[in-house]
Tab-separated table of C-alpha atoms and ligand atoms in Angstrom:
chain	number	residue	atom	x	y	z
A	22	UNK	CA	20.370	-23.698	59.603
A	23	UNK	CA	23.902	-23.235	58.517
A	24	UNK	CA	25.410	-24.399	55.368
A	25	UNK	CA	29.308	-23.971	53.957
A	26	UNK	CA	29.636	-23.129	49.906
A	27	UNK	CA	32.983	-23.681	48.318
A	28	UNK	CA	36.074	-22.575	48.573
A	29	UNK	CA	36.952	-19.472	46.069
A	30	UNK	CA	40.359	-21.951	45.295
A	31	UNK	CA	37.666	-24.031	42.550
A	32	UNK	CA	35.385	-21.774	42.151
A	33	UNK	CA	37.101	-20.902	38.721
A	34	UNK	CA	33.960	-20.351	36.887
A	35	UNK	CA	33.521	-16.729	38.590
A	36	UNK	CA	37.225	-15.784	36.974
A	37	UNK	CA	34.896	-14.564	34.096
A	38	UNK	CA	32.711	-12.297	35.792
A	39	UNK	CA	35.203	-10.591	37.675
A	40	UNK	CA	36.153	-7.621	35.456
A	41	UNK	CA	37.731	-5.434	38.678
A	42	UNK	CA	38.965	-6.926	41.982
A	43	UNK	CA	41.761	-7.018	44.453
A	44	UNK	CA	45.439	-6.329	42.731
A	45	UNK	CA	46.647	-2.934	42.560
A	46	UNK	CA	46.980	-1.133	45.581
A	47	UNK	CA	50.246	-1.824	46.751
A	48	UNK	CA	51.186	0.493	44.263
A	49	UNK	CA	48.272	2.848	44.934
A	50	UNK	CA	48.821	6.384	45.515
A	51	UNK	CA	46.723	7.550	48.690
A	52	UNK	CA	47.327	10.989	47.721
A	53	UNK	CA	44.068	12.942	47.666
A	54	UNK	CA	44.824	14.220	44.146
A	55	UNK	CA	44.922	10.179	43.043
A	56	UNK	CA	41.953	9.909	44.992
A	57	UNK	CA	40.073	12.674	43.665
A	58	UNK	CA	41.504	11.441	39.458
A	59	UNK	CA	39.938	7.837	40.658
A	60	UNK	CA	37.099	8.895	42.074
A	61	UNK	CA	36.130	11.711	38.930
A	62	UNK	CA	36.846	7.959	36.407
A	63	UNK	CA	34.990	5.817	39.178
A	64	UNK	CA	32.407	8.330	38.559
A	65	UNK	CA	32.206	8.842	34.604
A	66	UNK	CA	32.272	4.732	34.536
A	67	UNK	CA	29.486	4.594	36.456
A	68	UNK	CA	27.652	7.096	34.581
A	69	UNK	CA	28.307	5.051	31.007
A	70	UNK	CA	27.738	1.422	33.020
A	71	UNK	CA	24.297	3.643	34.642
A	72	UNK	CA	22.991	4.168	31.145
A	73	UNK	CA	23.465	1.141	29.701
A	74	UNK	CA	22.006	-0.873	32.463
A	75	UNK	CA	19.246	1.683	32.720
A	76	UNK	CA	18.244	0.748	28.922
A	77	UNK	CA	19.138	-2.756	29.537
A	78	UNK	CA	16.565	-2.646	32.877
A	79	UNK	CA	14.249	-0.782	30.709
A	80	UNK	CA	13.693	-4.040	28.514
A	81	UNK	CA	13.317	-6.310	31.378
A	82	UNK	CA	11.270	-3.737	33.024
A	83	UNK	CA	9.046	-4.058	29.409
A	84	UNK	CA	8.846	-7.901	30.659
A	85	UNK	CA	7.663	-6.935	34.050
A	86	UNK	CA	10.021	-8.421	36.195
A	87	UNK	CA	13.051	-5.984	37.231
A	88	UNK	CA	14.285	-6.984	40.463
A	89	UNK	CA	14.806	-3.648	42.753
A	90	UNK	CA	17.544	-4.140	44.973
A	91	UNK	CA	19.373	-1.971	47.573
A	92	UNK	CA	23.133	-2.231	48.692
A	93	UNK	CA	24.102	-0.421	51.227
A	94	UNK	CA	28.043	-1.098	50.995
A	95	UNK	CA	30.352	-0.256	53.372
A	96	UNK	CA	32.944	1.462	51.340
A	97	UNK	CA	35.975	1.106	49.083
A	98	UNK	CA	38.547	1.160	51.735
A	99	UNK	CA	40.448	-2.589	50.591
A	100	UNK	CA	41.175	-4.523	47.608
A	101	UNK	CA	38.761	-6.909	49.220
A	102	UNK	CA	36.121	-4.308	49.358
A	103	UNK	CA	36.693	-3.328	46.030
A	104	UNK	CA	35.933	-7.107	44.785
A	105	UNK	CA	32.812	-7.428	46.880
A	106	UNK	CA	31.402	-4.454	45.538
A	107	UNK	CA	32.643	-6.050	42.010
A	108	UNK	CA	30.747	-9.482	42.546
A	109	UNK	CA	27.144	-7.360	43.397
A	110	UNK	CA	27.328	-5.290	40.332
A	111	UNK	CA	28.243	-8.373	38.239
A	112	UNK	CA	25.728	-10.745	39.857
A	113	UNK	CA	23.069	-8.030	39.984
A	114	UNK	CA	23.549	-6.167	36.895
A	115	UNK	CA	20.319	-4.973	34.407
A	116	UNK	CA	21.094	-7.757	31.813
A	117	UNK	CA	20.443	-10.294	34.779
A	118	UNK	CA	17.336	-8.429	35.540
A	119	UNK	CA	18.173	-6.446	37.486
A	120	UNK	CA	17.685	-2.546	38.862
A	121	UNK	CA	21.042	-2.553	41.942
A	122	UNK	CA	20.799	1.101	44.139
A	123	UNK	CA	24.653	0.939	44.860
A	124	UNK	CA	24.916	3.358	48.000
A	125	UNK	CA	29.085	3.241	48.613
A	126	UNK	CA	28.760	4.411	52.695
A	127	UNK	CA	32.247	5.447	52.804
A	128	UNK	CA	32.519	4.203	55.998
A	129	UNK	CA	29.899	6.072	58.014
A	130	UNK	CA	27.433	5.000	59.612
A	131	UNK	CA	25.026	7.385	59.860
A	132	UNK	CA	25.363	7.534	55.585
A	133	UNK	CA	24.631	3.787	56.001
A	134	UNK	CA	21.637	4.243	58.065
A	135	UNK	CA	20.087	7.040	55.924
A	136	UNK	CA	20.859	4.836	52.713
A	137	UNK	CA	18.802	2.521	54.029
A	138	UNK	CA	16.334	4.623	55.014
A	139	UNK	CA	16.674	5.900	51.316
A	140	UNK	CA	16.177	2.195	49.876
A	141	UNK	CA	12.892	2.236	52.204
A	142	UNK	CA	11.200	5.228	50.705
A	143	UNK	CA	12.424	3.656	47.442
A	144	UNK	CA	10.154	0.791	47.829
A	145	UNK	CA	13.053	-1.518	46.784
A	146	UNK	CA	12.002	-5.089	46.507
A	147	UNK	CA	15.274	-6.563	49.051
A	148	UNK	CA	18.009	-4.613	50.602
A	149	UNK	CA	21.828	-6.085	51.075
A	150	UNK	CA	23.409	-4.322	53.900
A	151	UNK	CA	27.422	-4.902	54.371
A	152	UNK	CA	27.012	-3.209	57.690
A	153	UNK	CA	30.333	-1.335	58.630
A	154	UNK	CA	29.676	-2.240	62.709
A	155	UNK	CA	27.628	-4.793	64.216
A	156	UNK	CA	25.733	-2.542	66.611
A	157	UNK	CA	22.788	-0.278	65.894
A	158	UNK	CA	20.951	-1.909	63.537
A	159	UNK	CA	17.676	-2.415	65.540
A	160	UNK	CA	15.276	0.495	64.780
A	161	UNK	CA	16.092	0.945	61.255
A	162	UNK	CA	15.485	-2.834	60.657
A	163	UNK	CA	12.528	-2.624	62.304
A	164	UNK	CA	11.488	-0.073	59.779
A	165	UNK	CA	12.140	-2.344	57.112
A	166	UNK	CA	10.539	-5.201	58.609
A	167	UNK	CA	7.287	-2.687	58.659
A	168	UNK	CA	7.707	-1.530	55.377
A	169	UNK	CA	7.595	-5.584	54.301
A	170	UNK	CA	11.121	-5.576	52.593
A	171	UNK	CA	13.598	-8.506	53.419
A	172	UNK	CA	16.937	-7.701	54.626
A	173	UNK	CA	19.830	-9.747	53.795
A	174	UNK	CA	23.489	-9.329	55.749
A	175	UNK	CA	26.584	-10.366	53.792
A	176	UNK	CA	30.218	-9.899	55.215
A	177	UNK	CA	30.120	-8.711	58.395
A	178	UNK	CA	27.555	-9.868	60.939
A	179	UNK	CA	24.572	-7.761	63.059
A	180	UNK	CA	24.619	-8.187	66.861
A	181	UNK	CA	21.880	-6.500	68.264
A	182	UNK	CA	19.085	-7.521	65.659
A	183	UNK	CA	17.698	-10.475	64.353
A	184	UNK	CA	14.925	-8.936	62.269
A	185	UNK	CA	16.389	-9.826	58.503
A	186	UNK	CA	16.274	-12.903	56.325
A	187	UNK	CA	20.152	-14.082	55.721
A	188	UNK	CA	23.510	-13.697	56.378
A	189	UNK	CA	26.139	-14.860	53.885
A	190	UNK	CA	29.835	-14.237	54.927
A	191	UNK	CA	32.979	-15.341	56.910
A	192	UNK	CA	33.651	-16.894	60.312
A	193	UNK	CA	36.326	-14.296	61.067
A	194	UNK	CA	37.057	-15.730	64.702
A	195	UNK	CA	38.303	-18.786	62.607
A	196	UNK	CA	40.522	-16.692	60.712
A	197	UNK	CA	42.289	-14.919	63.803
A	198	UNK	CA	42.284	-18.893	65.374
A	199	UNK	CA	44.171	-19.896	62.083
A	200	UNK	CA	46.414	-17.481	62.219
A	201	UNK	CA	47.441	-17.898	65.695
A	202	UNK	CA	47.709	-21.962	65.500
A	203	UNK	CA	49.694	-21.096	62.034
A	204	UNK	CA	51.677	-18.717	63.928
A	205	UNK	CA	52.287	-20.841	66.825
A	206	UNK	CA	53.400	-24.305	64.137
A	207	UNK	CA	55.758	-21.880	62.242
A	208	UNK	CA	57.527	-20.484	65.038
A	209	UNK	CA	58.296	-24.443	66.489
A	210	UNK	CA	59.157	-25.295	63.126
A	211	UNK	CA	62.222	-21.852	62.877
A	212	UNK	CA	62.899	-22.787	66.294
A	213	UNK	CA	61.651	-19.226	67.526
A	214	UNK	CA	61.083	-19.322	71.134
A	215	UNK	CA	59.785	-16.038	71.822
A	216	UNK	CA	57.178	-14.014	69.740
A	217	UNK	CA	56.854	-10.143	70.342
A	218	UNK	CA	53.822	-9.596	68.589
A	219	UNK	CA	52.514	-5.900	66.918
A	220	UNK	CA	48.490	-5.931	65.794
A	221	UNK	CA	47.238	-3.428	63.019
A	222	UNK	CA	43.557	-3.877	63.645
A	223	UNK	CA	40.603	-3.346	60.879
A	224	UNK	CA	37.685	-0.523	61.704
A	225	UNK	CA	36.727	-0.124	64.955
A	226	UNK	CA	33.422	-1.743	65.878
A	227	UNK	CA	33.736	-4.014	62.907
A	228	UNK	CA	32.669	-7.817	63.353
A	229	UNK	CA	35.715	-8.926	60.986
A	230	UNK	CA	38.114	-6.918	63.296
A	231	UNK	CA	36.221	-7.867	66.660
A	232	UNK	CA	36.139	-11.858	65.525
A	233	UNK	CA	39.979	-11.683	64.405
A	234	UNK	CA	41.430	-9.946	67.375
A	235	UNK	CA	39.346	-12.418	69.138
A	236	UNK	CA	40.567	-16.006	67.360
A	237	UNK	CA	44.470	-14.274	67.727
A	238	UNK	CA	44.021	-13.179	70.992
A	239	UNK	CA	42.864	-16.599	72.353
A	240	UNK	CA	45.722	-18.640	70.898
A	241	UNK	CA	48.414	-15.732	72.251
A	242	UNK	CA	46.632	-16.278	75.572
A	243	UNK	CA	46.915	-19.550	75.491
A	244	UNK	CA	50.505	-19.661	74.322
A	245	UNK	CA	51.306	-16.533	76.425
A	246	UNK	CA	52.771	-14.322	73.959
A	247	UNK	CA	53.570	-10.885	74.006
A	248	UNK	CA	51.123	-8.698	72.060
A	249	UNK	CA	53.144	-5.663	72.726
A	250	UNK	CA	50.534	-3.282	71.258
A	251	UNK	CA	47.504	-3.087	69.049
A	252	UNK	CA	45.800	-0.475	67.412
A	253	UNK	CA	43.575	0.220	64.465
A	254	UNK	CA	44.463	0.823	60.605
A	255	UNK	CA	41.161	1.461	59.522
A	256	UNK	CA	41.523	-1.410	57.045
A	257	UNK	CA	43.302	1.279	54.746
A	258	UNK	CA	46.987	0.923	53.046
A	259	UNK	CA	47.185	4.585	54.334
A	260	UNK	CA	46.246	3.134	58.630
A	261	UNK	CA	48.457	0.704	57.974
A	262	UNK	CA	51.384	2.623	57.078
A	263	UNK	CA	50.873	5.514	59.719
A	264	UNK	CA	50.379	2.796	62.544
A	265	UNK	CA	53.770	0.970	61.651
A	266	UNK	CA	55.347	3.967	61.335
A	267	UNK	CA	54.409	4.742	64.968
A	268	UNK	CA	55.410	1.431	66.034
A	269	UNK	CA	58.727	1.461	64.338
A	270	UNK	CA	59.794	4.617	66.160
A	271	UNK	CA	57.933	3.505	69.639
A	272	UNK	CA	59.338	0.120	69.500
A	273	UNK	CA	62.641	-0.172	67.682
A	274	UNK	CA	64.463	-4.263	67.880
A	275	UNK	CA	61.488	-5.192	69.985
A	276	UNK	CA	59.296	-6.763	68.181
A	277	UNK	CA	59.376	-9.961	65.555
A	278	UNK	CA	56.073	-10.564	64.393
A	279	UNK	CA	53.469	-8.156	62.659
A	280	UNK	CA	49.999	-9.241	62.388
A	281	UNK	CA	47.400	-7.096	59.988
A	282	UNK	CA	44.362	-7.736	60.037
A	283	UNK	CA	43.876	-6.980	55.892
A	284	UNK	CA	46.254	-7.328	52.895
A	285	UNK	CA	45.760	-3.584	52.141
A	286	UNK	CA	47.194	-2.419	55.790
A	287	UNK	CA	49.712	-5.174	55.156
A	288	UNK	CA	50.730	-3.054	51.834
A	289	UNK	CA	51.186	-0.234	54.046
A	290	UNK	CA	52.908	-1.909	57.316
A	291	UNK	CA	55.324	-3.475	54.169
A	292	UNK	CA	56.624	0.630	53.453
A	293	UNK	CA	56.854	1.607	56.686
A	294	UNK	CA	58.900	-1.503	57.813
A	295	UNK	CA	60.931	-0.959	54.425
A	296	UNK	CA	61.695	2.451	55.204
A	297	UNK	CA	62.433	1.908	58.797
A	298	UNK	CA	65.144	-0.791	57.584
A	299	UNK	CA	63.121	-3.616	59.323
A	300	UNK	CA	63.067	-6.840	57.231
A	301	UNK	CA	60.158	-9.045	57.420
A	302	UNK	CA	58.738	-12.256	55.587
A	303	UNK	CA	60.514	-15.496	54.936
A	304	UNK	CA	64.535	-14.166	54.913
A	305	UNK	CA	63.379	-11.017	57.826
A	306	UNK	CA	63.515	-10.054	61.090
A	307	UNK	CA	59.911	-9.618	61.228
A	308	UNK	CA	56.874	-12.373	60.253
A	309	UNK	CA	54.208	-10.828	58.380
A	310	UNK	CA	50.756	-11.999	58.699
A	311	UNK	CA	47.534	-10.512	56.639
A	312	UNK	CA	43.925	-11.625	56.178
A	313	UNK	CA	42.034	-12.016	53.060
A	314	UNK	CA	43.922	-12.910	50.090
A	315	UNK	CA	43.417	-10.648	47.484
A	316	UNK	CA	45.769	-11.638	44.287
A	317	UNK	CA	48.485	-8.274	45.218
A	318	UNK	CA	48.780	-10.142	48.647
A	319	UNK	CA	48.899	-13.652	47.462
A	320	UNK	CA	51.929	-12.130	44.607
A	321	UNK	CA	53.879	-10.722	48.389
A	322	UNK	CA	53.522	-14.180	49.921
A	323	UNK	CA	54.878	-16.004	46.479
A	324	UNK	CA	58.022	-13.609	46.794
A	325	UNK	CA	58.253	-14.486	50.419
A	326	UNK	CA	57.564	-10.770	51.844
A	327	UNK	CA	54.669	-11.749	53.588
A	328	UNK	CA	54.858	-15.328	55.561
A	329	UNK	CA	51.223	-16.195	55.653
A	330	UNK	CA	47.591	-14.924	54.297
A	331	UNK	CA	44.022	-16.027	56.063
A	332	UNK	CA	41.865	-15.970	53.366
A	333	UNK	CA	38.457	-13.466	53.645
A	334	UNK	CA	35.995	-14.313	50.537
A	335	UNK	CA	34.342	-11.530	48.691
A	336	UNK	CA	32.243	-13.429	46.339
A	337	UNK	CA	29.028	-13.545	48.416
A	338	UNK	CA	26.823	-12.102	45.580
A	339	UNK	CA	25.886	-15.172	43.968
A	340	UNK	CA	24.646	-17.134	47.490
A	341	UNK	CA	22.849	-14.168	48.226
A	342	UNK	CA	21.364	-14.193	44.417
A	343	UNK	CA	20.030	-17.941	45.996
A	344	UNK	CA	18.902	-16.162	48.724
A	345	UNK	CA	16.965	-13.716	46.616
A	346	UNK	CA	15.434	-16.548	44.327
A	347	UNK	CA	14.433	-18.557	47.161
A	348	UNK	CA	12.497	-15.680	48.772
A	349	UNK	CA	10.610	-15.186	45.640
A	350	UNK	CA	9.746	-18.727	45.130
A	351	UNK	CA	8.060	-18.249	48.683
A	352	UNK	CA	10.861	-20.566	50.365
A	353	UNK	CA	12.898	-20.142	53.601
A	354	UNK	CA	16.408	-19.685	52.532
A	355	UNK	CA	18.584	-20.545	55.350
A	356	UNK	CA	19.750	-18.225	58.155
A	357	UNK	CA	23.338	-18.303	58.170
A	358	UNK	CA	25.434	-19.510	55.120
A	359	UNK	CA	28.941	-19.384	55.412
A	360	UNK	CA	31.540	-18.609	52.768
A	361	UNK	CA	34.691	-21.216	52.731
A	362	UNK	CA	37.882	-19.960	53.545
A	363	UNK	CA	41.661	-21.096	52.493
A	364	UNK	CA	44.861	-20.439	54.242
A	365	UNK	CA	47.746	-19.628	52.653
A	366	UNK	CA	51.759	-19.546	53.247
A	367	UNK	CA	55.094	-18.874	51.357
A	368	UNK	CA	56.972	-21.918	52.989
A	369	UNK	CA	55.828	-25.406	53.219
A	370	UNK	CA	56.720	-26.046	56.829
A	371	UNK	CA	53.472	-25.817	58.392
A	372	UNK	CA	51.242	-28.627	56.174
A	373	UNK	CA	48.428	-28.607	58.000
A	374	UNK	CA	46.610	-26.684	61.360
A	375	UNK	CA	43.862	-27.610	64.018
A	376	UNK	CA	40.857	-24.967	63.968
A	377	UNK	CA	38.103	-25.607	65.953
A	378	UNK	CA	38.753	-29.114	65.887
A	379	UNK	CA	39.247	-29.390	62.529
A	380	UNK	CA	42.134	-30.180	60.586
A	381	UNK	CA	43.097	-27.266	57.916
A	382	UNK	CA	45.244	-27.458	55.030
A	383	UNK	CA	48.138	-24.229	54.998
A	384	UNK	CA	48.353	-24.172	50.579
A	385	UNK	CA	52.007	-23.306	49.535
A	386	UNK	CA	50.977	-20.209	46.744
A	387	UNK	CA	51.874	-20.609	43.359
A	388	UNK	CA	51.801	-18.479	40.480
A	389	UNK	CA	49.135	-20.890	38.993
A	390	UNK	CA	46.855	-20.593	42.309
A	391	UNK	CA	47.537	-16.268	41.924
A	392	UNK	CA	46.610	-16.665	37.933
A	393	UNK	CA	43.679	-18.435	38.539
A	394	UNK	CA	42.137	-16.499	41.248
A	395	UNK	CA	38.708	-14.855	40.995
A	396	UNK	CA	39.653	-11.476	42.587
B	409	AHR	O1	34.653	-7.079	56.363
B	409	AHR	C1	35.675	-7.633	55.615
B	409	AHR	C2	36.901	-6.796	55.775
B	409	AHR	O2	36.613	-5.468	55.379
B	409	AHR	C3	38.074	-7.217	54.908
B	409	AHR	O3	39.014	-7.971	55.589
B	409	AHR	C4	38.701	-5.897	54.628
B	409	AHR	O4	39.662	-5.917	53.634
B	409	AHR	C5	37.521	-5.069	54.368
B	409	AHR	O5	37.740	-3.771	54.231
């Protein structure tokens, strides 16, 4: 069964929980030194947040019924990342009942693999895997199938196993679709006749980066554009900077349209281009596209320096919470549940796209939409 849940545009009521989520890292450094300060703060937070949720657990624990939960997250490479990791911790904190083993996988999978592994010996009641890529998963959900603990996906999707509960996440072939038959409506409506097109992919391997270059790929096929190259950021400000860079030198005047498959390599395709004296967005040379709409991007689109965002929601924690609660209750929750996704655009010259046979609303953002955003 497969179900949709609302769009994060009303879902206003989760403003409140969000204490930390997408916004700052255009301005991020990505020294190591920053790095390293944010990491040693990251780290003395945690500690405080650790022992007050380990006294708040403590008292539910008193009441019997602590809820032992495993996430094994893929990182804290995005803004995006940052606010899914956010919506977990708020949704499964001690004072909801709580006891979350946050594993932060940096990225690797074989960390992601033994965290799970880890969450196994643990004898967690459920584990939450955002699994960094979609293959590989067979054998060590096997071993939690054995072991009798349910596995719920969110984000990104497995592709070679079908031994957990849920998924709760995005359909990001839609996304790359949208932004193609955006793409394709904006151009007819500048009168641009010819689009010379520059991909910054996500991670390698990655279901978000292998559905988006998919849904793009399909409408430039179709329309016969030029994807002149495409190659991966990582899903890092840093990738996306060093990739433009590259393509700045490699393929100076040649290009018009820059398509990133995140906000944060967006940030970083936004230097390089600056630096190189390209000029993008609504008054450039170059259209800039991103994916996800974290508030820093949605502020870039407002001032016209990027043209158009394809929104990727964060806020899975509280379906998979349902998920969680329907499992205990001895129900079925439902296989796949789908998180809602907006489009968004600087101009309002492209009302309205056809996805999949459905009609999709492009929303002009405001500073009232950015102000009222969950993350
Ligand atoms: O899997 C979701 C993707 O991963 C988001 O687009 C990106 O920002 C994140 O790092």
């Amino acid at each position: 069964m497969k179900r949709k849940v609302v769009s994060v545009l009303v879902c206003a009521a989760m403003v409140a929980t969000m204490a930390v989520g997408c916004g700052s890292s255009s301005s991020t450094d990505t020294s190591s030194d920053a790095a390293a300060t944010t990491e040693e703060d990251t780290a003395a937070a945690d500690d405080a947040a650790a022992t007050d949720d380990a006294a708040a657990t403590d008292d539910a624990a008193a009441d019997g019924d602590v809820i032992t939960i495993g996430f094994a997250q893929v990182g804290h490479e995005s803004d995006w990342r940052t606010a899914s990791t956010q919506s977990c911790q708020d949704v499964f904190s001690a004072e909801n009942g709580y006891d979350l083993q946050f594993v932060d996988c940096d990225n690797d999978s074989a960390v992601q693999l033994e965290a799970v592994r880890g969450f196994i010996e643990q004898q967690v009641d459920y584990i939450i895997i955002d699994p960094i890529v979609s293959t590989g998963w067979d054998t060590v959900l096997t071993e939690c199938e054995d072991a009798g603990i349910p596995v719920i996906v969110i984000d990104r999707t497995i592709d070679d196993s079908d031994k957990y509960v849920s998924w709760v996440g995005s359909e990001f072939k839609t996304e790359g679709l949208a932004a193609g038959e955006w793409l394709k409506a904006y151009a007819e409506a500048k009168g641009i006749s010819e689009l010379n097109i520059l991909v910054i992919e996500g991670s390698t391997g990655a279901s978000a980066t292998i559905g988006r270059t998919e849904g793009f790929n399909e409408i430039a096929e179709r329309e016969g554009w030029n994807i002149i190259d495409s190659q991966t950021g990582d899903f890092t400000q840093e990738g996306g900077q060093t990739v433009m860079e590259s393509y700045c030198k490699s393929y100076e005047g040649q290009f018009n349209v820059v398509i990133c498959q995140n906000d944060n390599e967006a940030f970083g395709a936004m230097d390089a281009m600056t630096a190189a004296g390209v000029s993008y967005g609504v008054d450039g040379d170059v259209i800039l596209v991103s994916f996800d709409g974290c508030r820093t991007a949605l502020d870039y689109c407002l001032a016209g320096d990027i043209n158009a965002v394809f929104e990727c929601n964060p806020m899975a924690a509280p379906m998979v919470e349902e998920v969680i609660q329907a499992l205990a209750a001895g129900e079925t929750p439902e296989a796949e549940i789908f998180v809602e996704e907006s489009c968004f655009a600087s101009e309002d010259n492209v009302p309205t796209i056809e996805v999949n046979g459905e009609t999709k609303e492009m929303t002009v953002v405001t500073q009232e939409l950015i102000d009222a955003r969950p993350f």
